[in-house]
Amino acid sequence: MIKRPRRLRDSDRLRRLARETRISKDSLIYPIFVTQAQREEIPSMPGQYRESLESLPGRAEALLNAGVSAALLFGIPINKDEAGSGAYSPDGIVQKAVELLKREFPELYAICDTCMCEYTSHGHCGHINEDGYVDNDKSLELIAQTALSQAQAGADMVAPSDMMDGRVAAIRGILDSAGFERVSIMSYAAKYASAFYGPFREAAGSAPAFGDRKQYQMDFHNSREALKEIALDIEEGCDIAIVKPALSYLDIIAKAKSQTNIPIAAYSVSGEFSMIKAASAAGYIDEDAIVAESAVSIFRAGADMLITYYAEEIAAFVASGRIG
Ligand code: PBG
């Protein structure tokens, strides 16, 4: 009979030695919004900006200095149209941004979000038919074209977030036939129809003009459906699967990690960021402590990497030994 169980929390050294979850700065991805207009703070996301092409290099430099070496780029065009043509134009804002970044900061791993909703006047993620429904197959052509134009501009990886069926295969096909075999695909495989995207839609001006995204994003009552979506995307050739949002979906991250064999990225989305910001601004919570604990919990659940607006702060916590 053991009189007193040994406890890993007995000493600080032992605690560090025995930690089950380790965080590396290499596992962090920072989302950047790039606008064709002026640099501007995003009202619903204090401290986050829509960067202009002029301010983008400064942002990239700050990230690299903090030890964050991967960025996920979103474009915000001045003009949107029915067809979302800004998404796949060679002169589109994301194409320009990625060209600039890869020229000035080749060590920054540049990922482009591949979607239509920031570029369409109706705000949906694909082509809308006369009946008001998204046309899956027509959307596929535009999404694949968008991915190709991003690869041509220098993207290291494309991240389709539209949720159309068959898009990973369509993108893999067009990239391979154009000689971009080495451009990877990180698919938003398990993307829930979530109210946590609210601040992002303000940031990108991409709230749907009518209806919602429930036709193509997942119902949050389901978890096995997420595994099915990930399995389909793996079959179509995706390299990394995203679970999104993160904090309310830790169970999905854990299942995806244990039941699939590709790296899992968790996306801690705009609403998660804004909740922490607002509560800490009101003095209700300690921002740094909450950010540190939340990040660790997402990795503990099984995420291999984390897409987060707090990437620089988390990198600083890792550097100082606060976490990780
Ligand atoms: C585009 C896209 C969205 C997000 C990432 N890519 C918005 C949406 O689906 O409405 C959300 C990111 C965030 O909230 O931080 N389809």
XYZ file of C-alpha atoms and ligand atoms in Angstrom:
340
model
C 0.000 0.000 0.000
C 1.480 3.357 -1.015
C 1.176 5.845 1.793
C 1.382 8.948 -0.315
C 1.179 8.987 -4.083
C 4.022 10.801 -5.876
C 2.827 13.932 -7.477
C 4.235 15.470 -10.627
C 3.420 18.881 -9.249
C 5.807 18.524 -6.300
C 8.493 20.677 -7.854
C 8.752 23.168 -10.669
C 11.586 21.203 -12.275
C 9.632 17.942 -12.177
C 6.550 19.675 -13.519
C 8.511 20.852 -16.524
C 10.200 17.511 -16.990
C 6.957 15.594 -17.046
C 4.785 17.878 -19.159
C 2.642 15.933 -21.601
C 2.019 18.830 -23.934
C 4.826 20.727 -25.621
C 4.339 23.788 -27.736
C 6.784 24.988 -30.318
C 6.728 28.346 -32.068
C 7.012 26.330 -35.267
C 3.441 25.121 -34.744
C 1.881 28.584 -34.890
C 0.174 30.166 -37.895
C -0.937 33.800 -37.890
C -3.891 34.944 -40.056
C -3.340 38.219 -41.924
C -6.041 40.225 -43.673
C -4.699 42.154 -46.622
C -6.769 44.988 -48.023
C -6.615 46.908 -51.282
C -7.628 49.980 -49.273
C -5.845 51.715 -46.367
C -4.527 49.900 -43.301
C -7.251 49.929 -40.700
C -7.913 48.418 -37.284
C -10.736 45.875 -37.249
C -13.332 47.296 -34.837
C -14.533 43.917 -33.559
C -10.970 42.602 -33.181
C -8.984 45.201 -31.206
C -5.282 45.139 -32.065
C -5.871 43.265 -35.347
C -5.599 45.148 -38.627
C -6.483 44.926 -42.242
C -2.977 45.393 -43.582
C -2.273 47.246 -46.808
C 0.452 46.208 -49.231
C 2.537 49.019 -47.709
C 2.135 47.855 -44.111
C 2.354 44.127 -44.839
C 6.172 43.845 -44.816
C 6.300 45.422 -41.347
C 3.794 42.886 -40.099
C 5.760 40.007 -41.606
C 8.959 41.266 -40.030
C 7.347 41.506 -36.594
C 6.038 37.960 -36.931
C 9.394 36.539 -37.935
C 11.085 38.426 -35.080
C 8.632 36.831 -32.668
C 9.491 33.420 -34.093
C 6.216 32.920 -35.966
C 7.146 31.740 -39.428
C 3.821 30.850 -41.047
C 1.003 33.155 -42.133
C -2.463 32.502 -43.523
C -3.471 35.248 -45.948
C -6.969 36.572 -46.572
C -7.660 39.132 -49.270
C -10.095 42.007 -48.976
C -10.725 43.556 -52.395
C -12.221 47.023 -52.879
C -14.628 45.804 -55.512
C -16.679 42.669 -55.187
C -18.751 41.206 -58.004
C -21.287 38.454 -58.586
C -18.613 36.082 -59.902
C -15.998 36.838 -57.235
C -13.459 37.529 -59.958
C -11.000 39.174 -57.537
C -10.348 35.748 -56.025
C -8.612 34.343 -59.091
C -7.308 37.454 -60.828
C -3.505 37.428 -61.261
C -3.591 41.020 -59.964
C -5.839 40.109 -57.042
C -4.954 41.393 -53.610
C -3.858 38.036 -52.197
C -1.788 37.274 -55.276
C -0.044 40.647 -54.902
C 0.451 40.097 -51.180
C 1.956 36.645 -51.520
C 4.252 37.783 -54.335
C 5.519 40.615 -52.149
C 5.984 38.426 -49.079
C 7.830 35.647 -50.886
C 10.097 38.210 -52.543
C 11.001 40.045 -49.323
C 10.654 37.244 -46.756
C 11.252 33.903 -48.466
C 11.597 32.246 -45.043
C 7.973 33.073 -44.195
C 5.743 30.109 -45.066
C 2.861 31.657 -46.989
C -0.538 29.991 -46.946
C -3.440 31.445 -48.942
C -7.027 31.010 -47.861
C -8.825 29.772 -50.945
C -12.442 30.910 -50.985
C -14.888 33.148 -52.836
C -16.815 34.794 -50.001
C -14.498 37.778 -49.551
C -14.812 38.500 -53.285
C -18.459 37.861 -54.135
C -21.056 40.624 -53.860
C -23.496 38.127 -52.317
C -20.910 36.997 -49.747
C -21.339 33.276 -50.355
C -18.415 30.895 -50.765
C -19.224 29.867 -54.338
C -21.294 30.485 -57.460
C -24.984 31.196 -56.815
C -27.588 29.813 -59.211
C -30.830 31.560 -60.148
C -32.668 29.532 -57.516
C -30.449 31.125 -54.854
C -28.556 27.931 -54.103
C -24.810 27.486 -54.334
C -23.854 25.565 -57.480
C -21.273 23.087 -56.196
C -19.666 22.120 -59.485
C -19.492 25.576 -60.997
C -17.971 26.766 -57.743
C -15.328 24.048 -57.976
C -13.957 25.477 -61.215
C -13.618 28.930 -59.668
C -12.073 27.606 -56.466
C -9.524 25.531 -58.400
C -8.701 28.558 -60.561
C -8.228 30.612 -57.385
C -5.828 28.041 -55.915
C -3.850 27.938 -59.159
C -3.483 31.717 -59.282
C -2.278 31.693 -55.659
C 0.309 29.006 -56.448
C 1.457 30.980 -59.481
C 1.922 34.011 -57.229
C 4.193 31.959 -54.954
C 1.978 30.447 -52.230
C 3.618 27.554 -50.373
C 0.254 26.115 -49.456
C -3.408 26.723 -50.278
C -6.197 26.372 -47.750
C -9.642 25.851 -49.284
C -12.313 27.077 -46.847
C -15.371 27.015 -49.107
C -16.579 23.505 -48.138
C -17.753 22.548 -51.653
C -17.730 18.812 -52.307
C -14.777 17.624 -54.345
C -12.700 20.777 -54.072
C -9.542 19.134 -52.751
C -9.407 16.765 -55.739
C -10.152 19.634 -58.119
C -7.377 21.768 -56.608
C -4.856 18.895 -56.488
C -5.625 18.131 -60.121
C -5.176 21.658 -61.419
C -2.028 22.269 -59.326
C -0.371 19.039 -60.459
C -1.146 19.553 -64.102
C 0.336 23.050 -63.939
C 3.560 21.794 -62.317
C 2.797 22.816 -58.736
C 3.128 19.345 -57.225
C 5.001 20.791 -54.273
C 2.293 23.221 -53.244
C 0.483 21.623 -50.301
C -3.208 21.651 -49.465
C -4.465 22.377 -45.974
C -8.161 21.759 -46.137
C -10.796 23.242 -43.879
C -12.187 19.721 -43.612
C -14.217 20.009 -40.432
C -15.623 23.503 -40.654
C -18.715 24.107 -38.581
C -21.453 26.611 -39.359
C -20.499 28.774 -36.413
C -21.436 32.079 -34.825
C -17.781 32.361 -33.758
C -16.932 33.673 -37.258
C -18.899 36.897 -36.621
C -15.948 39.280 -36.174
C -14.137 37.781 -39.198
C -17.101 38.544 -41.398
C -16.933 42.137 -40.244
C -13.183 42.141 -40.913
C -13.586 40.723 -44.410
C -16.995 42.246 -45.184
C -18.077 38.728 -46.089
C -21.347 38.205 -44.227
C -23.769 36.523 -46.665
C -26.198 39.033 -48.173
C -28.964 36.440 -47.864
C -29.359 33.065 -46.204
C -26.537 31.460 -44.256
C -23.734 28.950 -44.789
C -25.532 25.961 -43.287
C -25.928 24.461 -46.731
C -22.181 23.897 -46.943
C -20.786 24.196 -43.405
C -21.316 21.539 -40.744
C -24.023 21.226 -38.103
C -22.473 21.617 -34.650
C -24.597 18.799 -33.262
C -22.446 16.302 -35.154
C -18.989 14.896 -34.566
C -18.801 11.727 -36.673
C -19.640 13.808 -39.719
C -16.369 15.678 -39.144
C -14.430 12.413 -39.376
C -16.226 11.565 -42.576
C -15.378 14.960 -44.081
C -11.728 14.573 -43.101
C -11.588 11.043 -44.548
C -13.020 12.301 -47.848
C -10.485 15.109 -48.019
C -7.626 12.701 -47.281
C -8.813 10.492 -50.120
C -8.841 13.528 -52.414
C -5.267 14.381 -51.461
C -5.225 16.958 -48.683
C -2.047 17.146 -46.593
C -3.386 18.775 -43.428
C -6.963 18.931 -42.096
C -8.335 21.918 -40.190
C -10.850 21.709 -37.380
C -12.609 25.037 -36.951
C -13.469 26.695 -34.550
C -11.149 25.339 -31.853
C -12.187 25.936 -28.252
C -15.765 24.662 -28.502
C -14.584 21.774 -30.675
C -11.801 20.180 -28.634
C -13.628 16.851 -28.819
C -13.479 17.010 -32.605
C -9.758 17.795 -32.513
C -9.178 14.819 -30.198
C -11.183 12.456 -32.398
C -9.599 13.713 -35.596
C -6.160 13.242 -34.088
C -6.806 9.684 -32.908
C -8.817 8.479 -35.883
C -6.949 9.930 -38.852
C -3.312 9.864 -39.876
C -2.602 13.345 -41.192
C -1.589 16.453 -39.238
C -4.493 18.314 -37.636
C -4.600 22.098 -37.544
C -6.942 23.845 -35.125
C -8.236 27.293 -36.058
C -8.956 29.455 -33.052
C -11.290 31.834 -34.858
C -12.150 35.510 -34.650
C -14.973 35.083 -32.111
C -12.672 33.258 -29.738
C -10.147 36.100 -30.001
C -12.770 38.828 -29.558
C -14.340 37.178 -26.486
C -11.002 37.096 -24.690
C -10.216 40.679 -25.752
C -13.569 42.029 -24.603
C -13.583 40.201 -21.283
C -10.040 41.247 -20.476
C -10.708 44.855 -21.507
C -13.590 44.833 -19.034
C -11.223 43.545 -16.363
C -13.106 40.271 -15.920
C -10.251 37.955 -16.868
C -6.465 37.961 -17.156
C -5.806 38.033 -20.913
C -2.332 36.491 -20.883
C -3.310 33.676 -18.545
C -6.405 32.838 -20.585
C -4.522 32.908 -23.885
C -1.780 30.652 -22.500
C -4.214 28.157 -20.996
C -6.451 28.076 -24.077
C -3.524 27.495 -26.427
C -2.195 24.642 -24.330
C -5.654 23.056 -24.140
C -5.929 23.025 -27.922
C -2.560 21.293 -28.287
C -3.420 18.951 -25.406
C -6.570 17.931 -27.281
C -4.338 16.806 -30.136
C -3.771 19.710 -32.507
C -0.454 19.538 -34.351
C -0.599 23.221 -35.208
C -2.660 26.242 -34.261
C -3.949 29.046 -36.437
C -4.463 31.963 -34.078
C -4.656 35.776 -33.932
C -2.657 35.456 -30.688
C 0.306 33.760 -32.403
C 2.827 36.437 -31.401
C 1.708 36.435 -27.779
C 1.808 32.639 -27.592
C 5.275 32.617 -29.156
C 6.395 35.053 -26.441
C 4.964 32.783 -23.724
C 6.873 29.867 -25.196
C 10.069 31.945 -25.405
C 9.797 32.998 -21.760
C 9.040 29.465 -20.592
C 5.576 30.370 -19.343
C 4.132 27.496 -21.377
C 5.460 24.743 -23.535
C -13.985 31.987 -45.450
C -13.508 31.901 -44.044
C -14.151 32.276 -42.857
C -13.218 32.098 -41.829
C -12.066 31.603 -42.404
N -12.266 31.473 -43.767
C -15.480 32.851 -42.637
C -16.705 32.099 -42.834
O -16.732 30.924 -43.205
O -17.728 32.746 -42.650
C -13.429 32.430 -40.381
C -12.200 32.779 -39.620
C -12.427 33.447 -38.324
O -13.567 33.630 -37.850
O -11.425 33.825 -37.693
N -14.887 31.052 -45.855
